[in-house]
CSV table of C-alpha atoms in Angstrom, one decimal:
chain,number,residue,atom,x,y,z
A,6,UNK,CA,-4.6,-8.5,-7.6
A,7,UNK,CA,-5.1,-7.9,-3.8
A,8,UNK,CA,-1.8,-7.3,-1.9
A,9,UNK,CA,-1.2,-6.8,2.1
A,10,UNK,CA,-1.5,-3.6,3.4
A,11,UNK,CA,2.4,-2.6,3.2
A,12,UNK,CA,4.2,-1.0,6.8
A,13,UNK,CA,8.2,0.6,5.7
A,14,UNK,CA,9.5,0.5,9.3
A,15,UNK,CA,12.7,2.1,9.8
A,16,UNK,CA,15.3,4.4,12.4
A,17,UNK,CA,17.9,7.1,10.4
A,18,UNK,CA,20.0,9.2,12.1
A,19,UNK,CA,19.8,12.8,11.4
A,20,UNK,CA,21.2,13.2,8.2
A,21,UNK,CA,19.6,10.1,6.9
A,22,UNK,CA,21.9,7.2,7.8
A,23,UNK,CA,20.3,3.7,8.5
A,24,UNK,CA,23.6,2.9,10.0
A,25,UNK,CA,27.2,3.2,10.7
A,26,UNK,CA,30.4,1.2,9.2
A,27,UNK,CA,31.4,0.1,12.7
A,28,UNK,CA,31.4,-4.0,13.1
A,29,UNK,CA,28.5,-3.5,15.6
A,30,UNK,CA,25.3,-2.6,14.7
A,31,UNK,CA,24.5,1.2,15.2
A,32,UNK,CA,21.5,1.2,18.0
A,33,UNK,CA,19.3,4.7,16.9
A,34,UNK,CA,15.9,3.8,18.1
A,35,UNK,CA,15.8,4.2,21.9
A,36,UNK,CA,14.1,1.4,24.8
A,37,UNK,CA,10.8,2.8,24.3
A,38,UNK,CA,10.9,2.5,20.6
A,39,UNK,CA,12.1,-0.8,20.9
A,40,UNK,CA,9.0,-1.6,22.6
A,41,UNK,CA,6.7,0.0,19.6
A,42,UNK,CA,8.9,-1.6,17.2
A,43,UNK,CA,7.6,-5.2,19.4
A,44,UNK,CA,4.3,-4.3,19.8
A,45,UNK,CA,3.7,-3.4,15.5
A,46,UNK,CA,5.3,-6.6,14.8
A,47,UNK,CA,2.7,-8.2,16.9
A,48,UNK,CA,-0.1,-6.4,14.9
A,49,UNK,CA,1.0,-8.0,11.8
A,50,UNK,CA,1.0,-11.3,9.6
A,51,UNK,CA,4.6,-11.4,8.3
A,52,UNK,CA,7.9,-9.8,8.8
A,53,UNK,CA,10.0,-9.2,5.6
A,54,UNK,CA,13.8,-7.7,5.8
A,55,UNK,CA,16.0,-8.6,2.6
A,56,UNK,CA,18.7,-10.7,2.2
A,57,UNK,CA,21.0,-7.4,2.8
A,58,UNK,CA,19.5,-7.4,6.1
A,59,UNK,CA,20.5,-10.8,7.5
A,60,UNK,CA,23.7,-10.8,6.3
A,61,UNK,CA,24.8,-7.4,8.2
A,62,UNK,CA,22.3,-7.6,11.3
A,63,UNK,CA,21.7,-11.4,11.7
A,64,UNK,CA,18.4,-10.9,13.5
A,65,UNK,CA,15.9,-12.7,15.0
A,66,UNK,CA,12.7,-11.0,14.2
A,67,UNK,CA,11.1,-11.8,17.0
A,68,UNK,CA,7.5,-10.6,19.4
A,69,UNK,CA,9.9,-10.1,22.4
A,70,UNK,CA,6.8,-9.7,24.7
A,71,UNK,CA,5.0,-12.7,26.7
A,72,UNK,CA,1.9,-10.7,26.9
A,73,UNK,CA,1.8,-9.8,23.3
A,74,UNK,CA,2.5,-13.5,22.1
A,75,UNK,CA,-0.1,-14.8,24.4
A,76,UNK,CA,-2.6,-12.6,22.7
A,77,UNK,CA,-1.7,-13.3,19.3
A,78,UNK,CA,-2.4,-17.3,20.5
A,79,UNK,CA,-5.5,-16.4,22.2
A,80,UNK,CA,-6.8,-14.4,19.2
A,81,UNK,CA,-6.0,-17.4,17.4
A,82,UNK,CA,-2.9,-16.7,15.7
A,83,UNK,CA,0.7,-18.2,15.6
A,84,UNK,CA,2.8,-17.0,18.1
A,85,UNK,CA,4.7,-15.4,16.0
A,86,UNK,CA,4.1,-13.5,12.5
A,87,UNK,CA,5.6,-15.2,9.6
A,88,UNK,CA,9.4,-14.5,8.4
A,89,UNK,CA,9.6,-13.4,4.8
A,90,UNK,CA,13.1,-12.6,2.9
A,91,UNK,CA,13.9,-11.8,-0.9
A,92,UNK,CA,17.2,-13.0,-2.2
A,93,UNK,CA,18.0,-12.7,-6.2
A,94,UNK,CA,20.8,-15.3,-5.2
A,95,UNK,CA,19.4,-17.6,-2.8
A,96,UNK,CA,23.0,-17.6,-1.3
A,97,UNK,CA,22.2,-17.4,2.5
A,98,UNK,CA,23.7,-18.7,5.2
A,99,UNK,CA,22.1,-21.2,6.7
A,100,UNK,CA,22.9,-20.8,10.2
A,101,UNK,CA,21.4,-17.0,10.5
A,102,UNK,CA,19.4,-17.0,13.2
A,103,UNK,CA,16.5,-15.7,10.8
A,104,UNK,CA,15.8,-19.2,10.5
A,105,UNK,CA,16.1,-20.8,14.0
A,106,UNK,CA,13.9,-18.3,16.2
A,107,UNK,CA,10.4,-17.4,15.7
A,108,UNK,CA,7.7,-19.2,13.5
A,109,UNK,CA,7.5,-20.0,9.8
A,110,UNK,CA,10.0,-18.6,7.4
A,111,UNK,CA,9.8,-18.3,3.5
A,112,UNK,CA,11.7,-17.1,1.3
A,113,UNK,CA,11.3,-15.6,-2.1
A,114,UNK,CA,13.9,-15.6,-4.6
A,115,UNK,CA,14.0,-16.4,-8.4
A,116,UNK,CA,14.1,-19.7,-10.3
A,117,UNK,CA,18.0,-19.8,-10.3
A,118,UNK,CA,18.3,-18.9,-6.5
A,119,UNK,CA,15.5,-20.9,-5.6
A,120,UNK,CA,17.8,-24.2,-6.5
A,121,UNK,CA,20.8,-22.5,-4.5
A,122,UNK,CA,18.7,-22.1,-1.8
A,123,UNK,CA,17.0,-25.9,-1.5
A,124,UNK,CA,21.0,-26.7,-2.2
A,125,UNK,CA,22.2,-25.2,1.2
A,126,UNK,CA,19.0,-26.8,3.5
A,127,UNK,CA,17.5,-23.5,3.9
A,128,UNK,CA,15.0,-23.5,6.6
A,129,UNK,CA,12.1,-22.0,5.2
A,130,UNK,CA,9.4,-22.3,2.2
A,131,UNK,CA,11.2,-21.7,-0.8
A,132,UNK,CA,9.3,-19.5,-3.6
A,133,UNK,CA,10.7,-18.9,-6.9
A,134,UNK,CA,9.1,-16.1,-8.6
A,135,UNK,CA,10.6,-16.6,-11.9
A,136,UNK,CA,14.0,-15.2,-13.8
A,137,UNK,CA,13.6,-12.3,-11.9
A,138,UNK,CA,12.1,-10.7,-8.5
A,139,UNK,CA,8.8,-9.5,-9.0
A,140,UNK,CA,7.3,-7.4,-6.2
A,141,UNK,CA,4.0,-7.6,-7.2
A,142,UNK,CA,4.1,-11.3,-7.8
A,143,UNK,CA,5.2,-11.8,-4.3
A,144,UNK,CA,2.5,-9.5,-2.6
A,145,UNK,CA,0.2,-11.2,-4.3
A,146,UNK,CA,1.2,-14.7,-3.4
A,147,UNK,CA,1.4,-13.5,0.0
A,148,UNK,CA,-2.4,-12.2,0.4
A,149,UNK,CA,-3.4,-15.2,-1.6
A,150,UNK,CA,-1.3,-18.4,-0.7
A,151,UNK,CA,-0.2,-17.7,2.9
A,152,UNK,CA,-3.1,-15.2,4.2
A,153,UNK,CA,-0.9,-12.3,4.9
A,154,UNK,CA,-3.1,-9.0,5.1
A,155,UNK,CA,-0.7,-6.7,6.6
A,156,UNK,CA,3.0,-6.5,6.2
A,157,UNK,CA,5.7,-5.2,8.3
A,158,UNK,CA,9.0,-4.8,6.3
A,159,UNK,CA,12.3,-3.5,8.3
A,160,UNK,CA,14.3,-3.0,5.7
A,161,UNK,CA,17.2,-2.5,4.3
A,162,UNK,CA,16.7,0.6,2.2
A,163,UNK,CA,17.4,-0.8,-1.0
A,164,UNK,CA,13.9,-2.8,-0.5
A,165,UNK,CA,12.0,0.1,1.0
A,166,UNK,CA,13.3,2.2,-2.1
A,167,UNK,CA,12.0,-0.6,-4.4
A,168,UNK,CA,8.6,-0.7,-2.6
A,169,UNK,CA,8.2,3.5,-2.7
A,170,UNK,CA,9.2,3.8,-6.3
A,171,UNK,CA,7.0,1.4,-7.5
A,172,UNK,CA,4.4,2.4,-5.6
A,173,UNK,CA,3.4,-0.6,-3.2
A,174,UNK,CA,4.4,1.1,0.5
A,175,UNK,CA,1.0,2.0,2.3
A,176,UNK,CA,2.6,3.4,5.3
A,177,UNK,CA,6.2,4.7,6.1
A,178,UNK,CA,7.1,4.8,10.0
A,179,UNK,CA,9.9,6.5,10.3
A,180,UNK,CA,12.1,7.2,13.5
A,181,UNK,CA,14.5,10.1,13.5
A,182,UNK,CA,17.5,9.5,15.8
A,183,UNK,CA,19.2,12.6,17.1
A,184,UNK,CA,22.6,11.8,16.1
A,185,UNK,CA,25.2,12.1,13.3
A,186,UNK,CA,26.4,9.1,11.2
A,187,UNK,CA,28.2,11.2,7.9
A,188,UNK,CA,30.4,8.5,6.3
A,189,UNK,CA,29.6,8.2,2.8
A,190,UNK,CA,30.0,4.5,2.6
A,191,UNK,CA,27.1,4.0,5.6
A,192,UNK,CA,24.2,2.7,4.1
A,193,UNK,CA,21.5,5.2,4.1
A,194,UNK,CA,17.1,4.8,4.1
A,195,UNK,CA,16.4,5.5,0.5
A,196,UNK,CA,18.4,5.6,-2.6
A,197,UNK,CA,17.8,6.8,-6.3
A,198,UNK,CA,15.1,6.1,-8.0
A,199,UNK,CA,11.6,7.1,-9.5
A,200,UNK,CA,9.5,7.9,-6.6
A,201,UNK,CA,5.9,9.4,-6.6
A,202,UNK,CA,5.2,13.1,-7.1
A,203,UNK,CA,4.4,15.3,-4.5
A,204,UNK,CA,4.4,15.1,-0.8
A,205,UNK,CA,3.5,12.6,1.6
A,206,UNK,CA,0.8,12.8,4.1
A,207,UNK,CA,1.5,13.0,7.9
A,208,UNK,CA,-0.7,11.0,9.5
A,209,UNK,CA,1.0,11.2,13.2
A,210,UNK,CA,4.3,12.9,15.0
A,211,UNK,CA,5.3,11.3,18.5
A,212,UNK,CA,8.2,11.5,20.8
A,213,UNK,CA,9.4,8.5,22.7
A,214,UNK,CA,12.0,9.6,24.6
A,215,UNK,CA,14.4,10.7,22.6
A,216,UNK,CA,13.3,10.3,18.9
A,217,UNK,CA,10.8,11.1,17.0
A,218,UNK,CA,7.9,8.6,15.2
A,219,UNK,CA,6.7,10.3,12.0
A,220,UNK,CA,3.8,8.1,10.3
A,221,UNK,CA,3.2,9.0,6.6
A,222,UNK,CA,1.0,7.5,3.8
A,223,UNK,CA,1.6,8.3,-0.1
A,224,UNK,CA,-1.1,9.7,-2.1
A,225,UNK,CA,0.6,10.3,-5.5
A,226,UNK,CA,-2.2,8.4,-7.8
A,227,UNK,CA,-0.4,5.6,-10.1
A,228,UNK,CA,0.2,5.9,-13.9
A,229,UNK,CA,-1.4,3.8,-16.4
A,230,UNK,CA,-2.6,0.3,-15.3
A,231,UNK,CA,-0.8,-0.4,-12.8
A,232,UNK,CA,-2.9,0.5,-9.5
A,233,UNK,CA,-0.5,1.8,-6.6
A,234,UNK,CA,-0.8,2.0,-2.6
A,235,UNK,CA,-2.2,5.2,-3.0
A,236,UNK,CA,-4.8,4.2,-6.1
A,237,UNK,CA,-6.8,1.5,-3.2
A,238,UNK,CA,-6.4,4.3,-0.5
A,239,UNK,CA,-8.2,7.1,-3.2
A,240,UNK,CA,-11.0,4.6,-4.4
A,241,UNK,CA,-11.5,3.5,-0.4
A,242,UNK,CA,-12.5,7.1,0.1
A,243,UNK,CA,-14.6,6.8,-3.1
A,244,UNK,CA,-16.7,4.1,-1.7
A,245,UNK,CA,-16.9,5.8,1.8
A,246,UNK,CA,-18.7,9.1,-0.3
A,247,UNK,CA,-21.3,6.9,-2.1
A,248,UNK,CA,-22.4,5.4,1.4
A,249,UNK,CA,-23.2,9.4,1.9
A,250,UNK,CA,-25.7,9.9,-0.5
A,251,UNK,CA,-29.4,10.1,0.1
A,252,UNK,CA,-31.3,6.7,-1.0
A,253,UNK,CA,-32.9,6.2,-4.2
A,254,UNK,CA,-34.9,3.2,-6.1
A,255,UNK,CA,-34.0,4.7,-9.6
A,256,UNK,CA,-30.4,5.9,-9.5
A,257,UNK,CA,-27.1,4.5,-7.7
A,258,UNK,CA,-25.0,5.6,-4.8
A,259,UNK,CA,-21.6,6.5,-5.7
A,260,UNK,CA,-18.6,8.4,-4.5
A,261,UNK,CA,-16.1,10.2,-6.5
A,262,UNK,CA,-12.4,11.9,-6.3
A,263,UNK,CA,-10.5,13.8,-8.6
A,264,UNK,CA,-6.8,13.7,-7.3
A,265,UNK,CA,-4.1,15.5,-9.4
A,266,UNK,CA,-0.6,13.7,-10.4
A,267,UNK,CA,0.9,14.8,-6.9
A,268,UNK,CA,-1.5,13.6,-4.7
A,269,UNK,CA,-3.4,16.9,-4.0
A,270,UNK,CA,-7.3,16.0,-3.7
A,271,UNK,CA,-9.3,18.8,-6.4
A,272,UNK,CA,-12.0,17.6,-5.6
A,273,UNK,CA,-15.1,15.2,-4.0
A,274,UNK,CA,-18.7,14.5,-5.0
A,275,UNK,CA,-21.6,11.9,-4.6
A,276,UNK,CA,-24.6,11.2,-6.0
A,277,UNK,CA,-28.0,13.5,-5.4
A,278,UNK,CA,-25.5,15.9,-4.1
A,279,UNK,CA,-26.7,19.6,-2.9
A,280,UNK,CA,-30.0,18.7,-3.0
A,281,UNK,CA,-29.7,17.9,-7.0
A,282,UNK,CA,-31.7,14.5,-7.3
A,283,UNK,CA,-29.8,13.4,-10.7
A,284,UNK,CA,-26.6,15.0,-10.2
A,285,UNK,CA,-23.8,12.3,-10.4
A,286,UNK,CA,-20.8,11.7,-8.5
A,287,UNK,CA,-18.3,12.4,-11.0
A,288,UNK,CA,-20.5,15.3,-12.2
A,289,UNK,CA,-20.5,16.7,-9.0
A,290,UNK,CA,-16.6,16.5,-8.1
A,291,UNK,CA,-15.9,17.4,-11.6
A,292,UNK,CA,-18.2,20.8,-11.1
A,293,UNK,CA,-16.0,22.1,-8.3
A,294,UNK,CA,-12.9,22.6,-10.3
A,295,UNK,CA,-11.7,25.1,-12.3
A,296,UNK,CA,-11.7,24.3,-16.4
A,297,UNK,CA,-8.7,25.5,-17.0
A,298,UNK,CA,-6.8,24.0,-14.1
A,299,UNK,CA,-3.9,22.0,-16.0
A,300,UNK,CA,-3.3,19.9,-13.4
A,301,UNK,CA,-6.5,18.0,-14.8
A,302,UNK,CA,-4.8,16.3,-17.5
A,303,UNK,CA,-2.6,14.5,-15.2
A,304,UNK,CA,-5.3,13.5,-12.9
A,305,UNK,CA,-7.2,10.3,-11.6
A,306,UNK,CA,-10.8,10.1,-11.2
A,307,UNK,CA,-11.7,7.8,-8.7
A,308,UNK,CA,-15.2,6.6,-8.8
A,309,UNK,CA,-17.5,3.5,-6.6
A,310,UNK,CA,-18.9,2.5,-9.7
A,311,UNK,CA,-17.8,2.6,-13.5
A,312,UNK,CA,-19.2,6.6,-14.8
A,313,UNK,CA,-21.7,6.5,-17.2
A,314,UNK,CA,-21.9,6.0,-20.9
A,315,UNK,CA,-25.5,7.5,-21.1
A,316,UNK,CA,-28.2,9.1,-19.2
A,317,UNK,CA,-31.7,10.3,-19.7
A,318,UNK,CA,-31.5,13.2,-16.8
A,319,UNK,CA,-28.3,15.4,-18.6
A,320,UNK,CA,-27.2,16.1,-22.1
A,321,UNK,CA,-23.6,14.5,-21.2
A,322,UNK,CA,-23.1,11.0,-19.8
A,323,UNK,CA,-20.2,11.1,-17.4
A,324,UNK,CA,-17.9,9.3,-19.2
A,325,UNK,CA,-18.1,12.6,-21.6
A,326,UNK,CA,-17.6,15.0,-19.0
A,327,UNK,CA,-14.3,13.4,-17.8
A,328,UNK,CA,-12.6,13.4,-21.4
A,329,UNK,CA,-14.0,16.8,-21.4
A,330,UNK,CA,-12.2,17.8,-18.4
A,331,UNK,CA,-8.8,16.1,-19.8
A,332,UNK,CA,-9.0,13.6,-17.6
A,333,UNK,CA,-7.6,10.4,-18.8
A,334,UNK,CA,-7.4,7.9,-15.8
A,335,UNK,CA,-10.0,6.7,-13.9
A,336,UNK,CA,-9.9,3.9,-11.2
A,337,UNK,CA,-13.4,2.3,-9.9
A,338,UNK,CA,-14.4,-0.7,-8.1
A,339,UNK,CA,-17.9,-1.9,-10.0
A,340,UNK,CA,-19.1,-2.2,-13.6
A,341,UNK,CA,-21.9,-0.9,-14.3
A,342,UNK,CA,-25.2,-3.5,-14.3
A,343,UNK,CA,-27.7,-3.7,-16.4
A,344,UNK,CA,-30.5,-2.0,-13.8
A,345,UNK,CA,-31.0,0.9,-15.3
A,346,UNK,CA,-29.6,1.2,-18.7
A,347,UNK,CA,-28.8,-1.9,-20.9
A,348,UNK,CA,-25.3,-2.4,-22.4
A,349,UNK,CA,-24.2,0.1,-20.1
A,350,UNK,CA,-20.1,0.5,-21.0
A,351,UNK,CA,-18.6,3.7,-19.2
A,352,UNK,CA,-15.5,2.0,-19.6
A,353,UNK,CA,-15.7,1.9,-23.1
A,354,UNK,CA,-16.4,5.1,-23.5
A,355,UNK,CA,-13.7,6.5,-22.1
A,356,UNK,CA,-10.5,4.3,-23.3
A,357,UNK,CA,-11.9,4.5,-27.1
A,358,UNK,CA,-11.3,8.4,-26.0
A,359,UNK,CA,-7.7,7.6,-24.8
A,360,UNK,CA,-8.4,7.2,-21.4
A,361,UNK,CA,-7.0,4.7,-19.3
A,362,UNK,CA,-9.4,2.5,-17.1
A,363,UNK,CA,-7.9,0.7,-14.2
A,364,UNK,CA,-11.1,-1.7,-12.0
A,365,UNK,CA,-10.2,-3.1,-8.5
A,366,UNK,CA,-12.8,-5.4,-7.9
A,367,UNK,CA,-11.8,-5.7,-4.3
A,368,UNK,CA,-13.6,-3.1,-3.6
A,369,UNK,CA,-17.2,-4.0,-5.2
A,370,UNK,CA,-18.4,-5.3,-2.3
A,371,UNK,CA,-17.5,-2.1,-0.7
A,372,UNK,CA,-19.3,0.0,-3.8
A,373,UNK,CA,-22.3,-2.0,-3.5
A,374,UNK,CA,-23.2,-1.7,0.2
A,375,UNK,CA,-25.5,1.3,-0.3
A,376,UNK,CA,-27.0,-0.2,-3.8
A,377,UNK,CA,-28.2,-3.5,-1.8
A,378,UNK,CA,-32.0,-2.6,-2.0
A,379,UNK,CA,-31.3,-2.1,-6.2
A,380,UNK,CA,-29.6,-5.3,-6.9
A,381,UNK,CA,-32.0,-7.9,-5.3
């Protein structure tokens, strides 16, 4: 299901430390940051820290700025973004000032917490999500229910470890403070846990003042059917290829990426390619790596529309040539229609040859925008 795109905001010191053990909060971003800190938050739809959060820092969550909450009203926003926590318990105190400042609140929590919660007056919308916290439950219910399309969340760093590991962070801004915390019981950015292969992708380095922003996006693809951050971000690009190929009235426009296990891109293709007037997306990516590359087993083929099952122009439909390859994921956006071949069923193909097929129909609309002219 759709989710908001998700922004991990935080400030570490130096050797990782979101804060110290003192009774006052540790301060690591510096005035300047502040002010980009203020200025994302007024970019966005909701807030979210967790329950963690409040109970240590007690804040407000708040657009600081006149000028930026004016503009939000005048673009015909709230003032300010809504205020989202998670609690298991539902045991909050409800005189935090997370609940008197700002806008709208709501909180998630589960079934049980949900009754603590209505118990102590909470001030907020109060969402049970079941016996237990489900993240993708309460993305969802936030794009769906209460409009949210892109999500700030300031920590702590037991939530921004739950959000990495299971694969649901977009973008990590980090700020690097240059200072020393080194207690052991401080509570540091990221903790244990199952996170995606390979490296992240540095999208921008900035200094303001005296730290440094460091902007990264994940690109490990996800495993099995459960699409990841960096599963929309590959088939995105997909889409964007198949908008690159020359026009035809007798074959589709698609776009197609091979990405390996650790997020390293092996490869890119689109239809009519080079010049070839039947050559097909996957075809075409698939053709520019090596055969014997074994990082093909473990990799994702993104493609704009479902591969094919059959095809007059080539001995082997694409869905062949990706079990072939040792492929066996593949993430597209459209099922293939009846135009051109009847009962077409790429996706067939491939799981009854143990591949898995993951669709994100979000992104049809996307897929069809260079096919218009063949589905009138």
């Amino acid at each position: 299901m759709p989710h908001p795109y998700v922004l991990l905001s935080a400030a570490v010191s130096l050797d990782g430390y979101l804060d110290d053990t003192g009774p006052e909060r540790l301060l690591l971003s510096s005035p300047a940051d502040f002010d980009r800190v203020d200025e994302v938050r007024a970019s966005v739809d909701a807030i979210l820290v967790g329950a963690g959060t409040i109970r240590a820092d007690n804040p407000r969550l708040l657009v600081n700025s006149p000028v930026r909450r004016a503009a939000r009203t005048a673009a015909g926003l709230p003032e300010y973004p809504l205020k989202v926590t998670v609690s298991g318990t539902g045991d909050l105190d409800p005189e935090a000032r997370f609940w008197h400042t700002g806008g709208e609140k709501v909180l998630y929590t589960t079934d049980e917490g949900a009754e603590r919660a209505r118990a102590r007056g909470l001030a907020a919308d109060v969402v049970p999500l079941g016996a237990g916290l489900d993240w993708r439950r309460l993305l969802t219910h936030l794009h769906d229910v209460r409009g949210v399309r892109r999500l700030m969340v300031e920590g702590g760093g037991l939530i921004h470890t739950q959000l990495l590991t299971q694969g649901l962070a977009d973008e990590l801004q980090l700020v690097l403070a240059p200072l020393f915390v080194g207690d052991p019981d401080a509570p540091r950015l990221f903790g244990p846990g199952g996170y995606p292969p390979g490296r992240l992708r540095l999208l921008e380095t900035r200094r303001i003042e005296d730290v440094v922003l460091m902007r990264y996006e994940p690109t490990a693809p996800g495993t099995g059917s459960l699409p990841t951050a960096a599963d929309h971000r590959w088939l995105a690009l997909a889409c964007e290829l198949a908008a690159q190929c020359p026009p035809s009235d007798t074959a589709f426009s698609v776009g197609a990426v091979v990405v390996a296990a650790d997020g390293t891109e092996l490869a890119r293709g689109h239809s009519r390619e080079g010049g070839d007037a039947v050559v097909h997306a996957e075809e075409a990516a698939l053709a520019k790596t090596d055969p014997a590359d074994p990082r093909l087993t473990g990799a994702t083929v993104y493609s704009s529309l479902e591969p094919c099952a059959r095809r007059a122009s080539r001995p082997a439909p694409c869905a062949r040539l990706i079990l072939d390859a040792g492929v066996r994921r593949v993430v597209t956006a459209w099922r293939e229609p009846d135009t051109f071949v009847a009962g077409a069923d790429g996706s067939g193909v491939l799981a009854a040859g143990g591949a898995e097929v993951v669709v994100l129909p979000e992104y049809e609309g996307q897929a069809k925008a260079p096919n218009r002219h063949l589905l009138s």
